[in-house]
Amino acid sequence: MQGTAVPGSGGSPVSPRPRWLPPPLPLAAAARGARHGGGAPAGDREPCGFSGTFSAVRMWRTRAPTACVICRSLANSSYRIKRKSPLQNLHLASRSIHHPYYSSSKFQRPPLRISIQLFSSLNRLPLRKTKLLNVKYGYQFHRNFWLARLASRLLKIRYLILGSAVGGGYTAKKTYDQWKDMVPDLDEYKWIVPDFIWELDEHIDFEKLIKALPDADDLAKLLPDFDKIGESFTSLKGFFSPGSPGETAFRATDQAYDSDKQYKKVSDKEKVDQLQEELLRTQLKYQRMLERLEKENKELRKLVLQRDDKGIHQRKLKKSLIDMYSEVLDILSDYDANYNTQDHLPRVVVVGDQSAGKTSVLEMIAQARIFPRGSGEMMTRSPVKVTLSEGPHHVALFKDSSREFDLTKEEDLAALRNEIEIRMRNSVKEGCTVSTETISLSVKGPGLQRMVLVDLPGVISTVTSGMAPDTKETIFSISKAYMQNPNAIILCIQDGSVDAERSIVTDLVSQMDPQGKRTIFVLTKVDLAEKNVASPNRIQQIIEGKLFPMKALGYFAVVTGKGNSSESIESIKEYEEEFFQNSKLLKTSMLKAHQVTTKNLSLAVSDCFWKMVRESVEQQADAFKATRFNLETEWKNNYPRLRELDRNELFEKAKNEILDEVISLTQVTPKHWEEILQKTLWERVSTHVIENIYLPAAQTMNSGTFNTTVDIKLKQWTDKQLPNKAVEVAWETLQEEFSRFMTEQKGKEHDDIFDKLKQAVKEESIKRHKWNERAEDSLRVIQHNALEDRSISDKQQWDAAIHFMEETLQSRLKDTESVIEDMVGPDWKKRWLYWIGRTKEQNIRNETKNELEKLIKCSEDHAAYLANDEVTTVRKNLEARGITVDPCLIKDTWHQIYRRYFLKTALNHCNLCRRGFYYYQRHFVDSELECNDIVLFWRIQRMLAITANTLRQQLTNTEVRRLEKNVKEVLEDFAEDNEKKVKLLTGKRVQLAEDLKKVREIQEKLEAFIEALHQEK
């Protein structure tokens, strides 16, 4: 008979089935037969194909007696178990499947050892060979088709396993999709998860963690015992089977429930109350969980930031977003303190009535008691910009200071409060109560919400004593200036312990934000409100926005302590949480859990702030970009050849020029210094020398008396006046030279924009400079020694003294002639040529002059002063000609006439003494010529030269360096004084360059901030 191919046998023909063998059963049918057989629980009779491969494995782990040898051998080979399975040990049901025509007790066929090569239908890879199986055959051993039957069953079990896997996978996917649809959308609550969670992959190597996990074999050992689970399901199934006691019990329970429902109905109100109470408990539970997670997050972030500070990761920390944004606001504040520019960048503006709790709310958000406090009096006198950011340590610092205040230490907190109060009082101008100047403060700490808040002075309704009359209007104008920004978030603070009708700030906020699109309302002191308010519904109306006409994005109720200024932030938080947990307002659902506590308020304000920032910052950057283009165009049109130097850069340029000019003083030659000093000193002292020394001494009759008088006069002059005059001359000379260098124009390079600054630096430097006081004492000794010397060593010095005396006398004579001409009027030549006449007084003086000249001609050795009888004689002679003259006029005219006569005589005598050096060497022995006046002028000339040399040395060695030091100090002071620079460096060019620099800096900062903002997204 032709053989047929058996599936799974490789296509080779086999012998036809013997008649004594039953028809082959499929493996599924065998499994069904085993399942309906007796002797084993239902859980142990599941087919091999149940729930895929694991069900088959579970069946063999339970050692079910219904399993066939082939299946057991397959499973044992899969699990690498080697054992012998004689057919006699099989269950009766199994033997009835494989050998239904023969009794199990009469199986006496000798065993045949067979080696079986198994294949898996899942991976197509050969499995391990099993040991030789002891299989006992029936009586007809010469016709055996067990190999064909085995191959057929193996092929069928492959499809069973594959179908079970596909069905199980589809069921699992459907269950997962249903579960996924039931999960709520948590995208709106991403802010709950800290930022560092999304950045864990940057700091944690997940590949190492995966490698560190145990292998699949180790995990398989941890799986639950599927045998026990199967037994439990079986018992449960039996409990719910028809007619079981469990079904009867459930039916009885359903009947009892139906009967109770008919006679006992729960009211809807009680159900609502129960649901609300359950909801409140759930909210509080999750609130505590959130706080716990935030606390852990805070500690983790603090640890990470501390490691970053210590350089563990060896990476440079970038500026945080909020710090970059705060820098932009600081530049804008410096650019235009009055906010006249189109500055619409978001800020959180904190406004409220005085003593409404604004500062306390701000401190709770900042988690530190940083502001000065007072009982009922105005403490916030100027806007305070507080930038909150995250950092490893809880510290605060001012924008213009490098000192950090540790907010965990009470002494630093006290110092910070004192510093803020001092800055506020210094910013207030005389005659005012509040100031528009903004104090910029930055607070960093773990867990702080990133935002920028501006605390404004509290709104008042009445001006009290001690305040400026315009205080109320000034506070209103400051508040409006900040709130009129369309992107500013208004944090409206209302005192809950007072009547709502007494509030002023709500009307002001309603005017600035009628739709309430950027307003957050905060009700403070809710604990006092709950005690004092007779109707709690009033608080509910406030929080729901039904009591005030103003609208808001959100309404919050907070408690900021018990009113004790010494309370810590932690104690206030505990008190606030305890109050709201026990508050009837929350239990009766007048307030919702998300509307209470400063923590929820801080999260809401921060979320709103960053939402506003993301929506408006790019528009503001574009506005400043357009402004920058306009300013650059204006500069190119007006100043095409000049650099865009702002005020600070211009100051630095002027500073270098001034220092170069001061250095130029050291390059002045000694000869130039001495010539200037000698000339200036003689101009100062020449009048005293001529009038008080030379003229009185010249009236003496002999040379001895002349020399004695000169020595006495010179000694007195040296001791009292001369050194001081010399120092004054030197100081004035230094000033003049310094001024000359400062004001000297340097051709085309000269920039007149520096003139005011240079003049101010010069004046301030001279004002600060003081000459060395010891210089006068040393100078007095040198001058005294120089004047005591009378020995002229050579003819050249003698001629120089004569020349000096002639120049001096000629200069004096010229001045005297000019004075006489003014007294008597023009002579006859000028009268005829220029048609100028004499006045009556000039005619009288002219007649008096003629009379006095006659008197001098009569007596050439006349004294310097007129006697009384001589005055009377001159007066009578003039009266005889009909001219009435006052005696004082006669004496005054005589002084000038005699002076001219004396100077002419001295000049003639000086000319005679040109050849008198020979007689001087012989001490004028046997000579009628006496030249003591030449010696006097030589002594004075030598003293002037020595004094000029001494002063020049002091100038170049000491005073010029001291002046240079003073100039540097003045320039440093001016560099720190912005008001000074604004006052001294003015003009359209300066202002345009200043605006251009600020706008360019703001735009660049905004672009950097926007780039960082996009990277964070």
mmCIF file of N, CA and C in Angstrom, residues 776-820:
data_model
loop_
_atom_site.group_PDB
_atom_site.id
_atom_site.type_symbol
_atom_site.label_atom_id
_atom_site.label_comp_id
_atom_site.label_asym_id
_atom_site.label_seq_id
_atom_site.Cartn_x
_atom_site.Cartn_y
_atom_site.Cartn_z
ATOM 1 N N GLU A 776 56.771 127.521 54.074
ATOM 2 C CA GLU A 776 56.964 128.929 54.426
ATOM 3 C C GLU A 776 58.132 129.108 55.385
ATOM 4 N N ASP A 777 58.253 128.201 56.328
ATOM 5 C CA ASP A 777 59.353 128.348 57.305
ATOM 6 C C ASP A 777 60.712 128.204 56.639
ATOM 7 N N SER A 778 60.845 127.194 55.807
ATOM 8 C CA SER A 778 62.133 127.022 55.129
ATOM 9 C C SER A 778 62.395 128.162 54.144
ATOM 10 N N LEU A 779 61.307 128.629 53.501
ATOM 11 C CA LEU A 779 61.465 129.723 52.547
ATOM 12 C C LEU A 779 61.854 131.027 53.254
ATOM 13 N N ARG A 780 61.369 131.267 54.432
ATOM 14 C CA ARG A 780 61.702 132.496 55.178
ATOM 15 C C ARG A 780 63.195 132.556 55.478
ATOM 16 N N VAL A 781 63.766 131.454 55.867
ATOM 17 C CA VAL A 781 65.206 131.422 56.165
ATOM 18 C C VAL A 781 66.017 131.699 54.912
ATOM 19 N N ILE A 782 65.613 131.085 53.805
ATOM 20 C CA ILE A 782 66.351 131.285 52.548
ATOM 21 C C ILE A 782 66.254 132.739 52.103
ATOM 22 N N GLN A 783 65.089 133.335 52.187
ATOM 23 C CA GLN A 783 64.923 134.735 51.765
ATOM 24 C C GLN A 783 65.684 135.690 52.686
ATOM 25 N N HIS A 784 65.687 135.415 53.954
ATOM 26 C CA HIS A 784 66.406 136.287 54.896
ATOM 27 C C HIS A 784 67.898 136.266 54.602
ATOM 28 N N ASN A 785 68.440 135.094 54.353
ATOM 29 C CA ASN A 785 69.874 135.000 54.041
ATOM 30 C C ASN A 785 70.198 135.683 52.715
ATOM 31 N N ALA A 786 69.284 135.559 51.747
ATOM 32 C CA ALA A 786 69.537 136.189 50.447
ATOM 33 C C ALA A 786 69.525 137.710 50.555
ATOM 34 N N LEU A 787 68.661 138.276 51.371
ATOM 35 C CA LEU A 787 68.586 139.732 51.490
ATOM 36 C C LEU A 787 69.715 140.314 52.338
ATOM 37 N N GLU A 788 70.337 139.543 53.176
ATOM 38 C CA GLU A 788 71.439 140.055 53.992
ATOM 39 C C GLU A 788 72.738 140.194 53.197
ATOM 40 N N ASP A 789 72.836 139.522 52.106
ATOM 41 C CA ASP A 789 74.061 139.567 51.310
ATOM 42 C C ASP A 789 74.093 140.861 50.493
ATOM 43 N N ARG A 790 75.221 141.647 50.607
ATOM 44 C CA ARG A 790 75.379 142.912 49.874
ATOM 45 C C ARG A 790 76.543 142.874 48.896
ATOM 46 N N SER A 791 77.197 141.769 48.799
ATOM 47 C CA SER A 791 78.435 141.704 48.005
ATOM 48 C C SER A 791 78.111 141.322 46.568
ATOM 49 N N ILE A 792 78.317 142.313 45.688
ATOM 50 C CA ILE A 792 78.134 142.070 44.256
ATOM 51 C C ILE A 792 79.484 141.647 43.719
ATOM 52 N N SER A 793 79.542 140.469 43.144
ATOM 53 C CA SER A 793 80.837 139.872 42.824
ATOM 54 C C SER A 793 81.433 140.398 41.528
ATOM 55 N N ASP A 794 80.657 140.754 40.552
ATOM 56 C CA ASP A 794 81.247 141.160 39.266
ATOM 57 C C ASP A 794 80.430 142.281 38.653
ATOM 58 N N LYS A 795 81.016 142.854 37.582
ATOM 59 C CA LYS A 795 80.388 143.960 36.872
ATOM 60 C C LYS A 795 79.092 143.531 36.192
ATOM 61 N N GLN A 796 79.006 142.263 35.779
ATOM 62 C CA GLN A 796 77.797 141.786 35.113
ATOM 63 C C GLN A 796 76.606 141.853 36.062
ATOM 64 N N GLN A 797 76.796 141.443 37.293
ATOM 65 C CA GLN A 797 75.725 141.529 38.278
ATOM 66 C C GLN A 797 75.347 142.975 38.574
ATOM 67 N N TRP A 798 76.383 143.856 38.577
ATOM 68 C CA TRP A 798 76.117 145.272 38.809
ATOM 69 C C TRP A 798 75.251 145.861 37.691
ATOM 70 N N ASP A 799 75.614 145.539 36.467
ATOM 71 C CA ASP A 799 74.827 146.024 35.340
ATOM 72 C C ASP A 799 73.413 145.430 35.335
ATOM 73 N N ALA A 800 73.287 144.171 35.730
ATOM 74 C CA ALA A 800 71.964 143.540 35.787
ATOM 75 C C ALA A 800 71.098 144.226 36.833
ATOM 76 N N ALA A 801 71.725 144.631 37.961
ATOM 77 C CA ALA A 801 70.957 145.316 39.000
ATOM 78 C C ALA A 801 70.509 146.685 38.512
ATOM 79 N N ILE A 802 71.400 147.383 37.781
ATOM 80 C CA ILE A 802 71.038 148.698 37.251
ATOM 81 C C ILE A 802 69.890 148.555 36.244
ATOM 82 N N HIS A 803 70.016 147.558 35.373
ATOM 83 C CA HIS A 803 68.956 147.336 34.386
ATOM 84 C C HIS A 803 67.621 147.027 35.072
ATOM 85 N N PHE A 804 67.676 146.193 36.100
ATOM 86 C CA PHE A 804 66.458 145.849 36.849
ATOM 87 C C PHE A 804 65.851 147.082 37.509
ATOM 88 N N MET A 805 66.725 147.957 38.073
ATOM 89 C CA MET A 805 66.238 149.167 38.724
ATOM 90 C C MET A 805 65.635 150.131 37.700
ATOM 91 N N GLU A 806 66.287 150.280 36.569
ATOM 92 C CA GLU A 806 65.759 151.172 35.533
ATOM 93 C C GLU A 806 64.392 150.707 35.041
ATOM 94 N N GLU A 807 64.255 149.417 34.762
ATOM 95 C CA GLU A 807 62.958 148.889 34.301
ATOM 96 C C GLU A 807 61.864 149.134 35.325
ATOM 97 N N THR A 808 62.227 148.930 36.579
ATOM 98 C CA THR A 808 61.221 149.108 37.627
ATOM 99 C C THR A 808 60.810 150.568 37.730
ATOM 100 N N LEU A 809 61.805 151.485 37.741
ATOM 101 C CA LEU A 809 61.501 152.907 37.891
ATOM 102 C C LEU A 809 60.775 153.445 36.663
ATOM 103 N N GLN A 810 61.173 153.013 35.491
ATOM 104 C CA GLN A 810 60.481 153.462 34.281
ATOM 105 C C GLN A 810 59.035 152.993 34.259
ATOM 106 N N SER A 811 58.829 151.782 34.712
ATOM 107 C CA SER A 811 57.456 151.284 34.783
ATOM 108 C C SER A 811 56.628 152.098 35.762
ATOM 109 N N ARG A 812 57.242 152.443 36.902
ATOM 110 C CA ARG A 812 56.525 153.252 37.886
ATOM 111 C C ARG A 812 56.292 154.676 37.379
ATOM 112 N N LEU A 813 57.309 155.219 36.677
ATOM 113 C CA LEU A 813 57.164 156.564 36.134
ATOM 114 C C LEU A 813 56.056 156.600 35.086
ATOM 115 N N LYS A 814 55.987 155.606 34.279
ATOM 116 C CA LYS A 814 54.942 155.556 33.274
ATOM 117 C C LYS A 814 53.569 155.506 33.924
ATOM 118 N N ASP A 815 53.444 154.727 34.970
ATOM 119 C CA ASP A 815 52.164 154.664 35.685
ATOM 120 C C ASP A 815 51.821 156.005 36.323
ATOM 121 N N THR A 816 52.825 156.662 36.863
ATOM 122 C CA THR A 816 52.584 157.961 37.508
ATOM 123 C C THR A 816 52.165 159.003 36.481
ATOM 124 N N GLU A 817 52.836 159.050 35.329
ATOM 125 C CA GLU A 817 52.451 159.977 34.267
ATOM 126 C C GLU A 817 51.005 159.749 33.849
ATOM 127 N N SER A 818 50.611 158.508 33.781
ATOM 128 C CA SER A 818 49.231 158.191 33.401
ATOM 129 C C SER A 818 48.249 158.703 34.449
ATOM 130 N N VAL A 819 48.596 158.581 35.714
ATOM 131 C CA VAL A 819 47.712 159.066 36.791
ATOM 132 C C VAL A 819 47.601 160.588 36.738
ATOM 133 N N ILE A 820 48.729 161.274 36.525
ATOM 134 C CA ILE A 820 48.706 162.757 36.471
ATOM 135 C C ILE A 820 47.888 163.224 35.277
#
